[in-house]
Amino acid sequence: MKHLAAILALTLLATPVWAGGETPSNPDARVYFANLSDGDTVSSPVTVVFGLSGMGVAPAGTEKENTGHHHLLIDRPPLGQGEDGADELSNGLPSDDNHLHFGGGQTEVTLDLSPGQHTLQLVLGDYGHVPHSTPVVSDVITITVE
Ligand SMILES: [Cu+2]
C-alpha cells in the first residue's frame, strides 16, 4: 500500500496547475460594495469596504474550497469584457493600477482617487488570482469624487 500511495502522490504532483477558471464557486455566493452605491458622490481618500456572502476570504495561494480573495477593478470594462476579457477569465487578473489584488485577505482599502467619475467592480479570485467558475462579481458602480 505504501507503493500505491507513492504513485498517487507522484500523479498529483505531475498534474499541471492550469487553474484556468476551474475553481468552482458557490452558486449562492455574492460579492458587493458594503459602503458604496452606484451614483454616490464621495471625497478622496475613498474607503471601499468589500462585502462577501456565501463564500469565505482566504489569502492568495491558499487552496481551500469555497474561498477566494478580493480584487478591485477600477476604471475599466466589466470583468470578461475589453480586449483581455477572455484571457483574464481563464488565466487570471493582471496586477496594475486598474486591477488591485488583496491577496493578504484584506476586506477594505482606502484609495486616493482623482476628482471626477470612476467605475469600480469587485471580483473574487481563487488562490491563483483566476475568477471562479461561475465568476463571483459585483455590479459595476460609478462614483463621483469631488
Ligand atoms: Cu489576486
Short mmCIF file of C-alpha atoms and ligand atoms in Angstrom, two decimals:
data_model
loop_
_atom_site.label_atom_id
_atom_site.label_comp_id
_atom_site.label_asym_id
_atom_site.label_seq_id
_atom_site.Cartn_x
_atom_site.Cartn_y
_atom_site.Cartn_z
CA MET A 1 0.00 0.00 0.00
CA LYS A 2 2.92 2.29 0.62
CA HIS A 3 3.85 1.86 -3.01
CA LEU A 4 0.37 2.84 -4.15
CA ALA A 5 0.45 5.96 -2.00
CA ALA A 6 3.74 6.96 -3.58
CA ILE A 7 2.31 6.55 -7.06
CA LEU A 8 -0.72 8.60 -6.14
CA ALA A 9 1.46 11.36 -4.74
CA LEU A 10 3.52 11.45 -7.91
CA THR A 11 0.40 11.58 -10.05
CA LEU A 12 -0.91 14.52 -8.08
CA LEU A 13 2.39 16.35 -8.34
CA ALA A 14 2.53 15.75 -12.07
CA THR A 15 -0.91 17.24 -12.65
CA PRO A 16 -0.36 20.63 -14.28
CA VAL A 17 -1.77 23.55 -12.34
CA TRP A 18 -3.73 25.16 -15.16
CA ALA A 19 -6.07 26.74 -12.67
CA GLY A 20 -7.84 28.37 -15.61
CA GLY A 21 -11.18 29.41 -14.20
CA GLU A 22 -11.82 25.93 -12.95
CA THR A 23 -12.24 26.58 -9.25
CA PRO A 24 -15.95 26.19 -8.58
CA SER A 25 -17.82 28.95 -6.79
CA ASN A 26 -20.77 28.54 -4.52
CA PRO A 27 -23.80 29.34 -6.72
CA ASP A 28 -25.22 31.43 -3.86
CA ALA A 29 -22.05 33.49 -3.38
CA ARG A 30 -22.33 37.23 -3.70
CA VAL A 31 -19.73 39.99 -3.58
CA TYR A 32 -20.82 43.59 -3.12
CA PHE A 33 -19.78 47.07 -2.04
CA ALA A 34 -20.71 47.27 1.62
CA ASN A 35 -20.46 51.05 1.95
CA LEU A 36 -20.87 52.49 -1.55
CA SER A 37 -23.70 52.57 -4.05
CA ASP A 38 -23.90 53.36 -7.73
CA GLY A 39 -24.14 57.13 -8.18
CA ASP A 40 -22.57 58.07 -4.84
CA THR A 41 -20.59 61.29 -4.56
CA VAL A 42 -17.59 60.99 -2.25
CA SER A 43 -14.40 62.82 -1.40
CA SER A 44 -10.90 61.38 -1.65
CA PRO A 45 -9.43 59.40 0.03
CA VAL A 46 -12.23 56.90 -0.51
CA THR A 47 -12.62 53.89 1.75
CA VAL A 48 -14.11 50.91 -0.03
CA VAL A 49 -15.46 48.06 2.09
CA PHE A 50 -15.80 44.66 0.40
CA GLY A 51 -18.82 42.53 1.26
CA LEU A 52 -18.93 38.79 0.63
CA SER A 53 -21.56 36.22 1.46
CA GLY A 54 -21.79 32.53 0.63
CA MET A 55 -18.01 32.09 0.44
CA GLY A 56 -15.03 32.94 2.62
CA VAL A 57 -11.89 35.02 2.25
CA ALA A 58 -8.54 33.24 2.14
CA PRO A 59 -5.12 34.68 1.27
CA ALA A 60 -3.78 34.16 -2.26
CA GLY A 61 -2.01 30.84 -2.57
CA THR A 62 -4.38 29.12 -0.14
CA GLU A 63 -6.31 26.43 -1.97
CA LYS A 64 -9.42 25.88 0.12
CA GLU A 65 -12.91 25.06 -1.07
CA ASN A 66 -15.36 27.96 -1.37
CA THR A 67 -12.81 30.68 -0.69
CA GLY A 68 -11.05 33.39 -2.62
CA HIS A 69 -9.55 36.86 -2.28
CA HIS A 70 -10.88 40.20 -3.34
CA HIS A 71 -9.90 42.18 -6.43
CA LEU A 72 -10.98 45.70 -7.21
CA LEU A 73 -11.31 46.70 -10.87
CA ILE A 74 -11.03 50.45 -11.36
CA ASP A 75 -11.94 52.40 -14.50
CA ARG A 76 -12.07 49.51 -16.91
CA PRO A 77 -14.78 47.46 -18.65
CA PRO A 78 -16.73 44.87 -16.63
CA LEU A 79 -14.93 41.58 -15.95
CA GLY A 80 -14.78 39.46 -19.08
CA GLN A 81 -15.15 42.46 -21.39
CA GLY A 82 -12.49 44.55 -23.11
CA GLU A 83 -9.60 43.19 -25.16
CA ASP A 84 -8.23 40.94 -22.40
CA GLY A 85 -11.64 39.79 -21.22
CA ALA A 86 -11.41 36.14 -22.23
CA ASP A 87 -7.81 35.86 -21.08
CA GLU A 88 -8.48 37.21 -17.59
CA LEU A 89 -11.32 34.75 -17.08
CA SER A 90 -9.16 31.72 -17.83
CA ASN A 91 -5.66 32.84 -16.87
CA GLY A 92 -6.21 35.33 -14.10
CA LEU A 93 -6.33 39.02 -13.42
CA PRO A 94 -3.42 41.35 -14.14
CA SER A 95 -1.97 43.44 -11.35
CA ASP A 96 -1.75 47.15 -12.13
CA ASP A 97 -3.41 50.47 -11.35
CA ASN A 98 -6.71 49.21 -12.75
CA HIS A 99 -6.59 45.81 -11.01
CA LEU A 100 -5.86 45.77 -7.30
CA HIS A 101 -5.30 42.43 -5.57
CA PHE A 102 -5.99 41.85 -1.90
CA GLY A 103 -4.00 38.67 -1.60
CA GLY A 104 -3.49 39.11 2.10
CA GLY A 105 -7.19 38.56 2.64
CA GLN A 106 -7.98 42.26 3.18
CA THR A 107 -11.64 43.26 3.13
CA GLU A 108 -11.30 47.02 2.63
CA VAL A 109 -8.99 49.61 1.10
CA THR A 110 -8.60 53.37 1.18
CA LEU A 111 -7.89 54.86 -2.24
CA ASP A 112 -6.65 58.20 -3.46
CA LEU A 113 -8.82 58.88 -6.46
CA SER A 114 -8.67 61.90 -8.74
CA PRO A 115 -11.70 64.19 -8.94
CA GLY A 116 -14.31 63.05 -11.45
CA GLN A 117 -16.14 59.83 -12.23
CA HIS A 118 -14.70 56.40 -11.55
CA THR A 119 -16.07 52.90 -12.07
CA LEU A 120 -15.50 50.15 -9.53
CA GLN A 121 -16.18 46.42 -9.64
CA LEU A 122 -15.31 43.70 -7.14
CA VAL A 123 -14.20 40.29 -8.38
CA LEU A 124 -13.40 37.30 -6.23
CA GLY A 125 -10.35 35.34 -7.42
CA ASP A 126 -9.15 31.90 -6.46
CA TYR A 127 -5.76 31.01 -4.93
CA GLY A 128 -4.12 31.71 -8.30
CA HIS A 129 -5.95 35.04 -8.99
CA VAL A 130 -8.32 33.42 -11.50
CA PRO A 131 -12.05 34.19 -11.30
CA HIS A 132 -14.12 31.22 -10.19
CA SER A 133 -16.49 29.24 -12.34
CA THR A 134 -19.03 30.84 -12.26
CA PRO A 135 -17.26 34.17 -11.57
CA VAL A 136 -18.30 35.94 -8.37
CA VAL A 137 -18.53 39.62 -9.31
CA SER A 138 -20.29 42.70 -8.06
CA ASP A 139 -22.26 45.16 -10.11
CA VAL A 140 -20.13 47.86 -11.70
CA ILE A 141 -20.76 51.08 -9.81
CA THR A 142 -19.91 54.60 -10.86
CA ILE A 143 -18.93 57.08 -8.17
CA THR A 144 -18.09 60.74 -8.43
CA VAL A 145 -15.12 62.04 -6.49
CA GLU A 146 -15.48 65.72 -5.57
CU CU B 1 -5.29 38.19 -6.82
#
